[in-house]
Short mmCIF file of C-alpha atoms in Angstrom, two decimals:
data_model
loop_
_atom_site.label_atom_id
_atom_site.label_comp_id
_atom_site.label_asym_id
_atom_site.label_seq_id
_atom_site.Cartn_x
_atom_site.Cartn_y
_atom_site.Cartn_z
CA MET D 1 -0.44 -14.29 -12.44
CA ALA D 2 1.56 -14.94 -15.81
CA SER D 3 1.69 -12.18 -18.34
CA ALA D 4 2.40 -12.05 -22.15
CA VAL D 5 4.91 -9.02 -21.41
CA GLN D 6 7.32 -8.81 -18.70
CA LYS D 7 7.30 -5.33 -16.86
CA SER D 8 9.99 -3.78 -15.02
CA ALA D 9 9.95 -0.71 -12.51
CA LEU D 10 12.71 1.31 -10.60
CA LEU D 11 11.90 2.60 -7.30
CA LEU D 12 14.21 5.40 -6.27
CA CYS D 13 14.87 5.39 -2.60
CA GLY D 14 16.45 7.05 0.15
CA ASP D 15 16.48 7.69 3.95
CA TYR D 16 13.14 9.19 5.33
CA MET D 17 10.98 8.39 2.21
CA GLU D 18 7.36 8.10 2.97
CA ALA D 19 6.59 4.31 3.85
CA TYR D 20 3.02 4.08 2.46
CA GLU D 21 4.07 5.69 -0.80
CA THR D 22 6.92 3.34 -1.07
CA ILE D 23 5.37 0.04 0.07
CA VAL D 24 2.06 0.23 -1.79
CA PRO D 25 3.31 0.39 -5.28
CA LEU D 26 6.16 -1.79 -4.48
CA TYR D 27 4.02 -4.71 -3.30
CA VAL D 28 1.20 -4.25 -5.72
CA LEU D 29 3.48 -4.42 -8.66
CA GLN D 30 5.46 -7.37 -7.31
CA SER D 31 1.98 -9.30 -6.86
CA PHE D 32 1.14 -8.90 -10.43
CA GLY D 33 4.52 -10.10 -11.77
CA VAL D 34 6.16 -6.72 -12.49
CA SER D 35 9.97 -6.88 -11.46
CA VAL D 36 10.95 -4.08 -9.24
CA HIS D 37 14.48 -2.75 -8.45
CA CYS D 38 14.97 -0.57 -5.36
CA VAL D 39 17.91 1.50 -5.40
CA SER D 40 19.47 4.64 -3.81
CA PRO D 41 22.50 6.70 -4.75
CA ASN D 42 25.86 5.70 -2.99
CA ARG D 43 24.25 2.46 -1.49
CA THR D 44 24.36 -1.02 -2.95
CA ALA D 45 21.88 -4.00 -2.87
CA GLY D 46 21.56 -5.22 0.80
CA ASP D 47 21.94 -1.89 2.27
CA ARG D 48 18.84 -0.37 3.87
CA CYS D 49 16.83 3.10 3.76
CA VAL D 50 14.95 4.30 6.78
CA MET D 51 11.04 4.96 5.96
CA SER D 52 8.86 7.28 7.55
CA ALA D 53 5.01 7.89 8.12
CA HIS D 54 3.57 11.27 7.47
CA ASP D 55 0.20 11.98 8.84
CA PHE D 56 -1.74 14.72 10.77
CA LEU D 57 -1.97 14.05 14.29
CA GLY D 58 -3.69 16.95 15.52
CA LEU D 59 -1.35 19.85 14.58
CA GLU D 60 -1.41 22.35 11.80
CA LEU D 61 1.23 20.37 9.72
CA TYR D 62 1.76 16.57 9.32
CA THR D 63 4.00 14.79 11.75
CA GLU D 64 6.86 12.56 10.52
CA LEU D 65 7.13 9.16 12.45
CA VAL D 66 10.21 7.06 11.98
CA VAL D 67 8.59 3.40 11.08
CA ASP D 68 10.85 0.74 9.54
CA GLN D 69 13.45 0.15 6.82
CA LEU D 70 13.42 -0.91 3.35
CA THR D 71 16.26 -3.32 1.96
CA LEU D 72 17.67 -2.42 -1.53
CA ASN D 73 17.86 -5.04 -4.12
CA ALA D 74 19.83 -3.57 -6.87
CA ASN D 75 22.97 -1.44 -7.35
CA PHE D 76 22.29 2.43 -8.32
CA ASP D 77 25.38 2.49 -10.51
CA ASP D 78 24.19 -0.56 -12.58
CA ILE D 79 20.78 1.25 -13.59
CA THR D 80 20.08 1.79 -17.23
CA PRO D 81 16.73 3.52 -17.82
CA GLU D 82 16.15 1.57 -21.12
CA ASN D 83 15.63 -1.70 -19.06
CA TYR D 84 12.69 -0.20 -17.27
CA ASP D 85 9.18 0.78 -18.03
CA VAL D 86 8.63 3.31 -15.12
CA ILE D 87 10.46 5.05 -12.49
CA ILE D 88 8.63 5.49 -9.24
CA ILE D 89 9.75 8.18 -6.73
CA PRO D 90 7.83 8.39 -3.36
CA GLY D 91 7.50 11.48 -1.44
CA GLY D 92 9.51 12.25 1.79
CA ARG D 93 12.45 14.22 2.60
CA PHE D 94 14.95 12.25 0.87
CA THR D 95 14.04 14.04 -2.42
CA GLU D 96 15.48 17.17 -1.15
CA LEU D 97 18.99 15.40 -1.09
CA LEU D 98 18.38 13.71 -4.29
CA SER D 99 17.34 16.59 -6.14
CA ALA D 100 20.81 18.07 -5.45
CA ASP D 101 22.46 14.88 -6.67
CA GLU D 102 23.59 15.18 -10.46
CA LYS D 103 23.36 11.38 -10.85
CA CYS D 104 19.82 11.16 -9.71
CA VAL D 105 18.74 14.22 -11.63
CA ASP D 106 20.29 12.82 -14.77
CA LEU D 107 18.64 9.57 -14.26
CA VAL D 108 15.24 11.28 -14.04
CA ALA D 109 15.91 13.38 -17.03
CA ARG D 110 16.90 10.17 -18.96
CA PHE D 111 13.72 8.57 -18.17
CA ALA D 112 11.93 11.79 -19.50
CA GLU D 113 14.03 11.90 -22.68
CA SER D 114 13.13 8.25 -23.49
CA LYS D 115 9.39 8.97 -22.77
CA LYS D 116 9.32 6.27 -19.92
CA LEU D 117 6.77 6.68 -17.35
CA ILE D 118 7.63 8.83 -14.29
CA PHE D 119 5.49 8.34 -11.16
CA THR D 120 5.80 11.03 -8.41
CA SER D 121 4.03 11.47 -4.99
CA CYS D 122 3.72 14.47 -2.52
CA HIS D 123 6.89 16.13 -2.50
CA SER D 124 9.17 14.19 -5.09
CA GLN D 125 7.83 16.42 -7.86
CA VAL D 126 10.94 18.47 -6.83
CA MET D 127 12.92 15.75 -8.97
CA LEU D 128 10.94 16.72 -12.01
CA MET D 129 11.92 20.43 -11.24
CA ALA D 130 15.61 19.58 -10.89
CA ALA D 131 15.59 17.99 -14.12
CA GLY D 132 13.97 20.87 -15.99
CA ILE D 133 11.11 18.81 -17.35
CA LEU D 134 8.12 20.86 -16.08
CA ALA D 135 8.81 23.77 -18.53
CA GLY D 136 6.38 24.15 -21.19
CA GLY D 137 3.27 23.79 -18.98
CA VAL D 138 3.43 20.19 -17.71
CA LYS D 139 0.19 19.53 -15.60
CA CYS D 140 1.20 18.51 -12.27
CA THR D 141 -0.10 17.99 -8.55
CA ALA D 142 1.73 17.42 -5.25
CA PHE D 143 1.51 18.38 -1.59
CA GLU D 144 0.24 22.18 -1.61
CA SER D 145 3.55 23.57 -0.38
CA ILE D 146 4.97 22.54 -3.66
CA LYS D 147 2.61 24.59 -5.77
CA PRO D 148 4.72 27.66 -6.12
CA LEU D 149 7.79 25.68 -7.18
CA ILE D 150 5.87 23.92 -9.74
CA GLU D 151 4.52 27.26 -11.32
CA LEU D 152 8.01 28.81 -10.95
CA SER D 153 9.42 25.57 -12.84
CA GLY D 154 6.91 26.40 -15.84
CA GLY D 155 4.53 23.55 -14.71
CA GLU D 156 0.77 24.04 -14.58
CA TRP D 157 -0.51 23.27 -10.96
CA TRP D 158 -3.70 21.04 -10.85
CA GLN D 159 -5.89 20.33 -8.03
CA GLN D 160 -8.92 18.39 -7.84
CA PRO D 161 -11.97 20.66 -7.68
CA GLY D 162 -14.20 21.12 -4.72
CA ILE D 163 -11.92 19.75 -2.20
CA GLN D 164 -11.62 21.04 1.42
CA SER D 165 -8.97 18.76 2.72
CA MET D 166 -6.27 16.59 1.22
CA PHE D 167 -8.09 13.60 2.69
CA GLU D 168 -11.08 14.26 0.47
CA ILE D 169 -8.63 13.96 -2.48
CA THR D 170 -9.26 10.79 -4.67
CA ASP D 171 -7.69 11.85 -8.02
CA CYS D 172 -4.23 11.93 -9.46
CA VAL D 173 -3.26 13.64 -12.73
CA LYS D 174 -1.46 12.31 -15.71
CA ASP D 175 0.18 14.49 -18.54
CA GLY D 176 1.73 12.59 -21.22
CA ASN D 177 4.45 10.20 -19.36
CA PHE D 178 4.02 12.07 -16.07
CA VAL D 179 1.73 10.71 -13.30
CA SER D 180 1.75 12.91 -10.10
CA MET D 181 -0.20 12.39 -6.79
CA VAL D 182 -0.90 14.74 -3.94
CA GLY D 183 0.16 11.78 -1.53
CA TRP D 184 -0.69 8.70 -0.01
CA PRO D 185 -4.60 9.52 0.37
CA THR D 186 -4.76 9.18 -3.31
CA LEU D 187 -2.91 5.86 -3.93
CA GLY D 188 -5.77 3.83 -4.74
CA HIS D 189 -6.51 5.82 -8.03
CA GLY D 190 -2.79 6.40 -8.42
CA ILE D 191 -2.22 2.64 -8.54
CA LYS D 192 -4.95 2.26 -10.84
CA VAL D 193 -3.40 4.76 -13.26
CA LEU D 194 -0.05 3.54 -12.77
CA LEU D 195 -1.10 -0.05 -13.87
CA GLU D 196 -3.32 1.27 -16.83
CA SER D 197 -0.22 3.15 -17.97
CA LEU D 198 2.02 0.10 -17.94
CA GLY D 199 -0.72 -1.69 -20.16
CA ALA D 200 -2.38 -3.73 -17.43
CA LYS D 201 -5.81 -5.48 -18.46
CA VAL D 202 -8.01 -6.39 -15.23
CA SER D 203 -10.59 -9.08 -16.17
CA SER D 204 -13.09 -10.56 -13.73
CA LEU D 205 -15.02 -13.97 -13.88
CA LYS D 206 -17.72 -12.25 -12.02
CA LYS D 207 -20.48 -10.20 -13.65
CA ASN D 208 -20.69 -7.79 -10.87
CA GLN D 209 -18.03 -5.84 -9.24
CA ALA D 210 -16.02 -7.81 -6.55
CA SER D 211 -16.65 -6.17 -3.02
CA VAL D 212 -14.41 -6.74 0.07
CA LEU D 213 -14.68 -5.90 3.68
CA PHE D 214 -11.81 -5.41 6.00
CA LEU D 215 -12.36 -5.74 9.77
CA ILE D 216 -9.91 -3.52 11.62
CA GLY D 217 -9.39 -1.79 14.95
CA ASP D 218 -6.76 0.36 16.65
CA TYR D 219 -3.16 -0.79 16.03
CA VAL D 220 -4.10 -2.73 12.90
CA GLU D 221 -1.06 -3.44 10.96
CA ASP D 222 -0.21 -0.31 8.54
CA TYR D 223 0.64 -2.27 5.60
CA GLY D 224 -1.68 -5.25 6.15
CA ILE D 225 -4.61 -2.72 5.62
CA ASN D 226 -3.17 -0.14 3.38
CA VAL D 227 -1.78 -2.26 0.78
CA PRO D 228 -4.54 -4.65 -0.20
CA PHE D 229 -7.29 -1.94 0.47
CA ARG D 230 -5.55 0.43 -2.09
CA ALA D 231 -4.70 -2.53 -4.44
CA LEU D 232 -8.19 -3.88 -4.59
CA GLN D 233 -9.36 -0.23 -5.08
CA ALA D 234 -7.07 -0.02 -8.20
CA LEU D 235 -8.49 -3.16 -9.49
CA GLY D 236 -12.12 -1.57 -9.48
CA CYS D 237 -13.32 -3.52 -6.24
CA LYS D 238 -15.87 -2.16 -3.96
CA VAL D 239 -13.94 -1.95 -0.66
CA ASP D 240 -14.71 -0.93 2.98
CA ALA D 241 -13.10 -1.12 6.24
CA VAL D 242 -15.16 -1.21 9.44
CA THR D 243 -14.52 -1.80 13.15
CA PRO D 244 -17.37 -2.16 15.79
CA ASN D 245 -17.08 0.76 18.07
CA LYS D 246 -16.33 3.65 15.36
CA LYS D 247 -18.32 5.17 12.77
CA LYS D 248 -17.55 6.28 9.11
CA GLY D 249 -15.03 8.86 8.95
CA GLU D 250 -13.43 8.07 12.43
CA VAL D 251 -9.66 6.88 12.52
CA CYS D 252 -8.04 3.70 13.67
CA ALA D 253 -4.44 4.00 14.45
CA THR D 254 -2.14 1.61 12.73
CA ALA D 255 1.13 -0.03 13.82
CA VAL D 256 4.26 -1.00 11.82
CA TYR D 257 6.71 -3.75 13.07
CA ASP D 258 10.29 -3.09 12.52
CA LEU D 259 12.86 -5.72 13.22
CA GLU D 260 15.77 -3.94 14.71
CA GLU D 261 19.15 -5.31 14.91
CA GLY D 262 19.77 -7.57 17.83
CA ARG D 263 16.19 -7.99 18.73
CA GLN D 264 14.37 -11.17 18.77
CA ILE D 265 10.89 -9.91 17.65
CA PRO D 266 10.01 -6.44 15.80
CA ALA D 267 9.53 -3.34 17.63
CA GLU D 268 6.09 -1.83 17.32
CA LYS D 269 5.85 1.70 15.98
CA ARG D 270 2.87 4.02 15.31
CA GLY D 271 1.97 4.27 11.78
CA HIS D 272 -0.54 6.05 9.71
CA ASN D 273 -4.20 6.86 10.65
CA PHE D 274 -6.70 4.77 8.64
CA PHE D 275 -10.08 6.25 8.16
CA VAL D 276 -13.04 3.76 8.65
CA THR D 277 -15.22 4.00 5.51
CA ALA D 278 -18.48 2.60 6.75
CA SER D 279 -20.34 2.54 9.90
CA TRP D 280 -20.86 -0.94 11.50
CA ASP D 281 -24.65 -0.93 11.58
CA ASP D 282 -24.71 -0.46 7.91
CA ILE D 283 -22.80 -3.49 7.00
CA CYS D 284 -24.70 -6.40 5.37
CA VAL D 285 -22.93 -9.68 4.74
CA ASP D 286 -24.76 -10.22 1.36
CA ASP D 287 -23.35 -6.97 -0.02
CA TYR D 288 -19.54 -8.49 0.18
CA ASP D 289 -17.82 -11.44 -1.40
CA CYS D 290 -14.92 -11.70 0.94
CA VAL D 291 -13.81 -10.60 4.59
CA VAL D 292 -10.29 -9.66 5.23
CA VAL D 293 -8.57 -9.50 8.76
CA PRO D 294 -5.28 -7.83 8.72
CA GLY D 295 -2.77 -8.33 11.48
CA GLY D 296 -1.16 -6.11 14.14
CA ARG D 297 -2.77 -5.92 17.49
CA SER D 298 -6.52 -5.00 16.40
CA PRO D 299 -7.31 -8.87 16.17
CA GLU D 300 -6.84 -8.97 19.97
CA LEU D 301 -9.62 -6.30 20.10
CA LEU D 302 -11.85 -7.81 17.76
CA VAL D 303 -11.88 -11.38 19.22
CA MET D 304 -13.13 -9.95 22.51
CA ASN D 305 -16.04 -8.20 20.59
CA GLU D 306 -19.23 -10.06 20.33
CA LYS D 307 -20.34 -8.28 17.08
CA ALA D 308 -17.04 -8.84 15.38
CA VAL D 309 -17.28 -12.55 15.97
CA ALA D 310 -20.87 -12.83 14.99
CA LEU D 311 -20.11 -11.03 11.80
CA VAL D 312 -17.43 -13.31 10.83
CA LYS D 313 -19.73 -16.43 11.61
CA LYS D 314 -22.32 -14.86 9.24
CA PHE D 315 -19.58 -14.86 6.38
CA ALA D 316 -19.06 -18.48 7.17
CA GLU D 317 -22.63 -19.36 6.92
CA LYS D 318 -22.76 -17.71 3.48
CA ASP D 319 -19.61 -19.51 2.08
CA LYS D 320 -17.79 -16.47 1.43
CA VAL D 321 -14.08 -15.96 0.79
CA PHE D 322 -12.04 -15.54 4.02
CA ALA D 323 -8.37 -13.87 4.06
CA ALA D 324 -6.32 -13.01 7.04
CA ILE D 325 -2.68 -11.68 7.47
CA GLY D 326 -0.34 -12.48 10.40
CA GLN D 327 -2.21 -12.24 13.69
CA GLY D 328 -5.46 -11.67 11.83
CA LYS D 329 -5.78 -15.46 11.95
CA LEU D 330 -6.76 -15.14 15.62
CA LEU D 331 -10.34 -13.78 14.89
CA LEU D 332 -10.84 -16.46 12.20
CA ALA D 333 -9.63 -19.03 14.73
CA ALA D 334 -12.41 -17.86 17.24
CA THR D 335 -15.11 -18.55 14.65
CA GLY D 336 -13.89 -21.91 13.64
CA VAL D 337 -12.96 -20.96 10.08
CA LEU D 338 -9.47 -22.32 10.39
CA LYS D 339 -10.44 -26.02 11.39
CA GLY D 340 -9.13 -28.56 9.03
CA LYS D 341 -7.52 -25.85 6.89
CA ARG D 342 -3.82 -25.27 5.86
CA CYS D 343 -2.51 -21.86 6.98
CA ALA D 344 0.54 -19.75 6.20
CA SER D 345 1.85 -19.18 9.59
CA GLY D 346 5.02 -17.56 11.43
CA LYS D 347 6.25 -18.87 14.32
CA GLY D 348 4.16 -16.61 16.67
CA MET D 349 0.86 -18.05 15.22
CA LYS D 350 1.93 -21.78 15.09
CA VAL D 351 0.13 -22.73 18.47
CA MET D 352 -3.01 -20.71 17.77
CA VAL D 353 -3.42 -22.33 14.23
CA LYS D 354 -2.76 -25.63 15.76
CA VAL D 355 -5.45 -25.31 18.70
CA ALA D 356 -7.91 -23.98 16.19
CA GLY D 357 -7.57 -27.34 14.59
CA GLY D 358 -5.60 -25.97 11.48
CA GLU D 359 -2.29 -27.01 9.93
CA ALA D 360 0.40 -24.38 10.21
CA VAL D 361 2.42 -24.19 6.89
CA MET D 362 5.71 -22.64 8.03
CA GLU D 363 7.60 -22.96 4.62
CA LYS D 364 5.24 -20.71 2.45
CA GLY D 365 4.47 -17.17 2.93
CA CYS D 366 0.93 -17.49 1.56
CA VAL D 367 -1.50 -20.59 1.31
CA THR D 368 -4.88 -20.83 -0.31
CA ASP D 369 -6.93 -23.61 0.92
CA GLY D 370 -10.42 -23.65 -0.78
CA LYS D 371 -11.87 -20.28 0.01
CA LEU D 372 -9.38 -19.36 2.76
CA VAL D 373 -6.52 -17.20 1.81
CA THR D 374 -3.81 -16.55 4.63
CA ALA D 375 -0.38 -14.74 4.68
CA ALA D 376 2.31 -15.34 7.33
CA SER D 377 3.23 -11.64 7.82
CA ALA D 378 3.05 -8.32 5.98
CA THR D 379 6.14 -9.03 4.00
CA ASP D 380 4.16 -11.79 2.27
CA LEU D 381 1.61 -9.34 1.00
CA PRO D 382 2.84 -9.53 -2.93
CA ALA D 383 1.84 -13.28 -2.95
CA PHE D 384 -1.26 -12.68 -0.73
CA LEU D 385 -2.69 -10.02 -3.06
CA SER D 386 -2.01 -12.41 -6.12
CA ASP D 387 -3.86 -15.20 -4.43
CA LEU D 388 -6.65 -12.95 -3.02
CA SER D 389 -7.29 -11.40 -6.39
CA THR D 390 -7.59 -15.07 -8.02
CA ALA D 391 -10.09 -15.82 -5.29
CA LEU D 392 -11.93 -13.14 -6.04
CA GLY D 393 -12.02 -14.04 -9.78
CA LEU D 394 -9.72 -11.21 -10.90
CA THR D 395 -6.76 -11.43 -13.36
CA VAL D 396 -4.32 -8.83 -14.16
CA MET D 397 -2.19 -9.33 -17.42
CA PHE D 398 0.31 -7.09 -19.24
#
């Protein structure tokens, strides 16, 4: 999506940064033409940072799961704040280390002095404290364990009213050039505020709100559901995620795929839990413009379920938009949607696309053919988001 003004973001990284809070803003901004530089102190472009997933798995406190790695694309020592519109600092334990690094603290302070946007999440508000920029009553939110430190630093603690659990939180807070979130459950609204703060204008060819249904199951690919789901929320779409055998409020386990050194294929690791947002029996195809099937192993579960196959066929009969990421094409193949269509495909899906009557396109990460949008893998999500938004009649301009 071409924009009149080129925007640039700086993503401050480190080992054990929260994966969800890193990948969602990175891919969403890239999908709408924002240049994003990922840097970490004492590391250079090409180096990698380990990422972790933080989620509640039945214990009193969240569990940290090591998931995958992010490759840096710029050198920390080359960074000049004046070249960027925003600095994004995900949550995670790395901020404890960076808050004691004078170069990092000075970098954040320079963004504040220049009135540049600073976007923090969960625990990364500690960087604001270290830079001394909460003093004077800056309104701020974070994971609740950070509340005493925000108040001791001279900030004003903000919490969404009427909330019993952090998973009920939908809001974030903006005070001047500072945007803060409790954590990844609020990323839909957080990304909306981030885009608006960068001057994004969202327009639609449709008179009504675009609506999208995600078909998922246990071991759906973590980024494949979370990135487009939160991005479309941020663009003002009605978004639901359903699975045949679970009700609204129940969770599906997700998976992250990490290509470890020396391995032929990625290792599967447990990711975040994802809350189902609607019950299966409440779904009406006429209420949605598009169905999206993320990858992971959940398509294997869905293709064996007659209700899931029948639902996709109903979308086909209504001439709706279809989208699939990675292994998500398996469910579309079973319903005949891929026949005669060009599909973005990695090596693992090449045969499946071929036997379904489609053409596997190996040289492109994302392909649109009529009302079908496909991505080869989760790493192609920026292009996928851009194409899917276009298919839904949405435009994002800066």
